[in-house]
Amino acid sequence: MAVRSPGFGRSGAALRGRARDKLLDTALRLFVERGYVGVRVEDIAKAAGISRATFYKHFSEREEILAELFARLLGREPASPPSGSAAETLPRIRSLLIDTATQMVANEELARFVYTLPIRHAALVGEGARPPVLEAVERMVGEGVAAGAVRADVPPELITAHIGRAFEAAIRDWAEDRVHDVAAHVGLLVDLAIEGARDPR
């Protein structure tokens, strides 16, 4: 009976991971060059130097690659909110979103691709299209409501959605070259959104 080396499984997983990364990198390059709609599975496989059959060992369809690229950019885990009291909820949300946007645009090619897609990405990747940072924002909004810093007459999920739309609009403006300083623009649009969330009392 043959005995498998303890490291065999890990090295196989590492090879599969590198192959997936190569496919993702190749797909992104082609999407940027030709547009998402103009790239087929066959194009990605050929440019990556593999067969279609090998492509399908890693991804079931092109949209799965798109979903993975979104996850690379938007993250998979909710962000950790900056420290501070619940009374300082809105400035903390602003700071968190500016930091998140700055990290996202550090991967400029991917960020510009994702935020200039001519199709609505939520339709392709479902709930994964919501940046995980908004989960942290929603928790912070709830804490702010409890502390009286955020208005209680509007559901926290509605406030979060409003702030999230401002955040996404700011990044789209940057991706489409309407603004150059993404941090300042995120700050401006989020300020406009959170002013309406402030408890007026």
Short mmCIF file of C-alpha atoms in Angstrom, two decimals:
data_model
loop_
_atom_site.label_atom_id
_atom_site.label_comp_id
_atom_site.label_asym_id
_atom_site.label_seq_id
_atom_site.Cartn_x
_atom_site.Cartn_y
_atom_site.Cartn_z
CA MET A 1 0.00 0.00 0.00
CA ALA A 2 1.39 3.40 -0.97
CA VAL A 3 1.69 6.01 1.75
CA ARG A 4 0.95 9.57 0.78
CA SER A 5 3.34 12.22 1.99
CA PRO A 6 1.73 14.49 4.63
CA GLY A 7 2.55 17.54 2.52
CA PHE A 8 0.97 16.16 -0.66
CA GLY A 9 -2.53 17.55 -0.07
CA ARG A 10 -1.24 20.98 0.86
CA SER A 11 0.98 21.23 -2.20
CA GLY A 12 -1.91 20.12 -4.43
CA ALA A 13 -4.13 22.78 -2.91
CA ALA A 14 -1.38 25.36 -3.40
CA LEU A 15 -1.06 24.40 -7.07
CA ARG A 16 -4.84 24.65 -7.55
CA GLY A 17 -4.79 28.03 -5.81
CA ARG A 18 -2.02 29.30 -8.09
CA ALA A 19 -3.89 28.02 -11.16
CA ARG A 20 -7.08 29.82 -10.04
CA ASP A 21 -5.11 33.00 -9.40
CA LYS A 22 -3.56 32.78 -12.87
CA LEU A 23 -7.00 32.37 -14.43
CA LEU A 24 -8.33 35.32 -12.43
CA ASP A 25 -5.39 37.53 -13.36
CA THR A 26 -5.69 36.53 -17.03
CA ALA A 27 -9.45 37.12 -17.03
CA LEU A 28 -9.03 40.55 -15.45
CA ARG A 29 -6.43 41.54 -18.05
CA LEU A 30 -8.72 40.43 -20.88
CA PHE A 31 -11.77 42.10 -19.34
CA VAL A 32 -9.86 45.38 -19.06
CA GLU A 33 -8.58 45.11 -22.65
CA ARG A 34 -11.78 43.93 -24.36
CA GLY A 35 -14.61 44.58 -21.92
CA TYR A 36 -16.42 41.94 -19.91
CA VAL A 37 -18.97 41.15 -22.62
CA GLY A 38 -16.24 40.69 -25.25
CA VAL A 39 -14.41 37.89 -23.42
CA ARG A 40 -15.42 34.22 -23.61
CA VAL A 41 -14.32 31.28 -21.49
CA GLU A 42 -12.32 30.05 -24.47
CA ASP A 43 -10.43 33.36 -24.60
CA ILE A 44 -9.49 33.15 -20.92
CA ALA A 45 -8.37 29.52 -21.17
CA LYS A 46 -6.28 30.16 -24.30
CA ALA A 47 -4.60 33.28 -22.85
CA ALA A 48 -3.85 31.36 -19.64
CA GLY A 49 -2.32 28.51 -21.65
CA ILE A 50 -4.82 25.84 -20.57
CA SER A 51 -7.65 23.87 -22.14
CA ARG A 52 -11.34 24.65 -21.70
CA ALA A 53 -11.68 21.41 -19.74
CA THR A 54 -9.01 22.58 -17.28
CA PHE A 55 -10.76 25.95 -16.96
CA TYR A 56 -13.94 24.14 -15.90
CA LYS A 57 -12.04 22.32 -13.16
CA HIS A 58 -11.62 25.73 -11.48
CA PHE A 59 -14.69 27.74 -12.52
CA SER A 60 -18.09 26.59 -13.74
CA GLU A 61 -18.70 29.73 -15.83
CA ARG A 62 -17.36 33.17 -16.65
CA GLU A 63 -19.73 34.80 -14.12
CA GLU A 64 -18.04 32.81 -11.36
CA ILE A 65 -14.78 34.54 -12.27
CA LEU A 66 -16.55 37.87 -12.06
CA ALA A 67 -17.88 36.97 -8.60
CA GLU A 68 -14.36 36.01 -7.49
CA LEU A 69 -12.95 39.31 -8.79
CA PHE A 70 -15.64 41.14 -6.82
CA ALA A 71 -14.67 39.21 -3.70
CA ARG A 72 -11.01 40.13 -4.26
CA LEU A 73 -11.90 43.81 -4.39
CA LEU A 74 -14.73 44.08 -1.91
CA GLY A 75 -13.37 41.58 0.61
CA ARG A 76 -15.07 38.58 2.13
CA GLU A 77 -15.20 39.60 5.77
CA PRO A 78 -16.81 42.61 7.40
CA ALA A 79 -14.33 45.33 8.24
CA SER A 80 -13.41 46.12 11.81
CA PRO A 81 -14.91 49.46 12.80
CA PRO A 82 -12.56 52.13 14.13
CA SER A 83 -12.58 52.41 17.89
CA GLY A 84 -14.64 55.07 19.58
CA SER A 85 -17.90 55.57 21.40
CA ALA A 86 -21.36 54.97 19.97
CA ALA A 87 -21.95 58.72 20.27
CA GLU A 88 -19.22 59.15 17.62
CA THR A 89 -20.86 56.64 15.26
CA LEU A 90 -21.21 58.85 12.20
CA PRO A 91 -17.61 60.16 12.15
CA ARG A 92 -16.42 56.58 12.70
CA ILE A 93 -18.51 55.37 9.74
CA ARG A 94 -17.04 58.13 7.58
CA SER A 95 -13.50 57.15 8.60
CA LEU A 96 -14.16 53.45 7.97
CA LEU A 97 -15.52 54.09 4.47
CA ILE A 98 -12.67 56.40 3.50
CA ASP A 99 -10.13 53.80 4.66
CA THR A 100 -11.99 51.04 2.79
CA ALA A 101 -12.14 53.05 -0.43
CA THR A 102 -8.44 53.87 -0.19
CA GLN A 103 -7.61 50.15 0.19
CA MET A 104 -9.88 49.20 -2.70
CA VAL A 105 -8.39 51.67 -5.17
CA ALA A 106 -4.88 50.53 -4.27
CA ASN A 107 -5.74 47.69 -6.69
CA GLU A 108 -6.50 50.28 -9.36
CA GLU A 109 -6.97 48.02 -12.37
CA LEU A 110 -9.44 45.78 -10.55
CA ALA A 111 -11.30 48.68 -8.90
CA ARG A 112 -11.72 50.54 -12.19
CA PHE A 113 -12.92 47.39 -13.93
CA VAL A 114 -15.49 46.53 -11.25
CA TYR A 115 -16.86 50.05 -10.94
CA THR A 116 -17.11 50.72 -14.68
CA LEU A 117 -18.95 47.53 -15.63
CA PRO A 118 -21.81 48.44 -17.97
CA ILE A 119 -24.04 45.84 -16.30
CA ARG A 120 -25.45 45.85 -12.79
CA HIS A 121 -23.12 43.60 -10.85
CA ALA A 122 -25.72 42.65 -8.21
CA ALA A 123 -27.63 40.80 -10.92
CA LEU A 124 -24.55 38.68 -11.64
CA VAL A 125 -23.19 37.96 -8.20
CA GLY A 126 -26.21 38.43 -5.94
CA GLU A 127 -25.68 39.35 -2.33
CA GLY A 128 -21.90 39.12 -2.73
CA ALA A 129 -22.05 42.45 -4.58
CA ARG A 130 -22.69 44.30 -1.31
CA PRO A 131 -19.35 45.33 0.11
CA PRO A 132 -18.88 43.52 3.45
CA VAL A 133 -17.88 46.86 4.99
CA LEU A 134 -21.59 47.72 4.91
CA GLU A 135 -22.27 44.96 7.45
CA ALA A 136 -19.99 46.82 9.85
CA VAL A 137 -21.72 50.09 8.95
CA GLU A 138 -25.13 48.58 9.72
CA ARG A 139 -23.95 47.36 13.13
CA MET A 140 -22.49 50.80 13.86
CA VAL A 141 -25.74 52.49 12.79
CA GLY A 142 -27.63 50.25 15.23
CA GLU A 143 -25.23 51.21 18.02
CA GLY A 144 -25.65 54.87 17.08
CA VAL A 145 -29.44 54.57 17.29
CA ALA A 146 -29.15 53.05 20.76
CA ALA A 147 -26.83 55.89 21.85
CA GLY A 148 -29.08 58.60 20.38
CA ALA A 149 -26.48 59.68 17.80
CA VAL A 150 -28.44 58.31 14.85
CA ARG A 151 -32.12 58.90 14.21
CA ALA A 152 -34.38 56.11 15.43
CA ASP A 153 -37.34 56.87 13.14
CA VAL A 154 -35.62 55.33 10.09
CA PRO A 155 -34.71 51.61 10.01
CA PRO A 156 -30.93 51.04 10.33
CA GLU A 157 -30.90 48.95 7.13
CA LEU A 158 -32.38 51.89 5.18
CA ILE A 159 -29.79 54.30 6.60
CA THR A 160 -27.06 51.78 5.75
CA ALA A 161 -28.36 51.37 2.18
CA HIS A 162 -28.38 55.16 1.74
CA ILE A 163 -24.80 55.47 3.01
CA GLY A 164 -23.77 52.47 0.90
CA ARG A 165 -25.16 54.05 -2.28
CA ALA A 166 -23.18 57.22 -1.55
CA PHE A 167 -20.02 55.14 -0.98
CA GLU A 168 -20.47 53.19 -4.22
CA ALA A 169 -21.32 56.35 -6.21
CA ALA A 170 -18.12 58.00 -4.99
CA ILE A 171 -15.98 55.05 -6.11
CA ARG A 172 -17.79 54.90 -9.46
CA ASP A 173 -17.10 58.63 -9.97
CA TRP A 174 -13.40 57.92 -9.36
CA ALA A 175 -13.39 54.84 -11.64
CA GLU A 176 -14.95 56.86 -14.45
CA ASP A 177 -12.38 59.66 -14.01
CA ARG A 178 -14.84 62.29 -12.82
CA VAL A 179 -12.76 62.83 -9.66
CA HIS A 180 -9.14 62.06 -8.80
CA ASP A 181 -9.05 62.06 -5.00
CA VAL A 182 -11.20 59.09 -3.99
CA ALA A 183 -10.77 59.66 -0.24
CA ALA A 184 -11.96 63.27 -0.43
CA HIS A 185 -14.87 62.33 -2.69
CA VAL A 186 -15.97 59.43 -0.49
CA GLY A 187 -15.79 61.79 2.49
CA LEU A 188 -17.92 64.38 0.70
CA LEU A 189 -20.66 62.00 -0.50
CA VAL A 190 -20.75 60.09 2.79
CA ASP A 191 -21.01 63.41 4.67
CA LEU A 192 -24.04 64.29 2.55
CA ALA A 193 -25.59 60.89 3.23
CA ILE A 194 -24.95 60.80 6.97
CA GLU A 195 -26.22 64.34 7.59
CA GLY A 196 -29.70 62.94 7.04
CA ALA A 197 -28.99 60.10 9.46
CA ARG A 198 -27.99 62.40 12.30
CA ASP A 199 -30.53 62.55 15.13
CA PRO A 200 -31.99 66.08 14.89
CA ARG A 201 -32.64 66.35 18.66
#
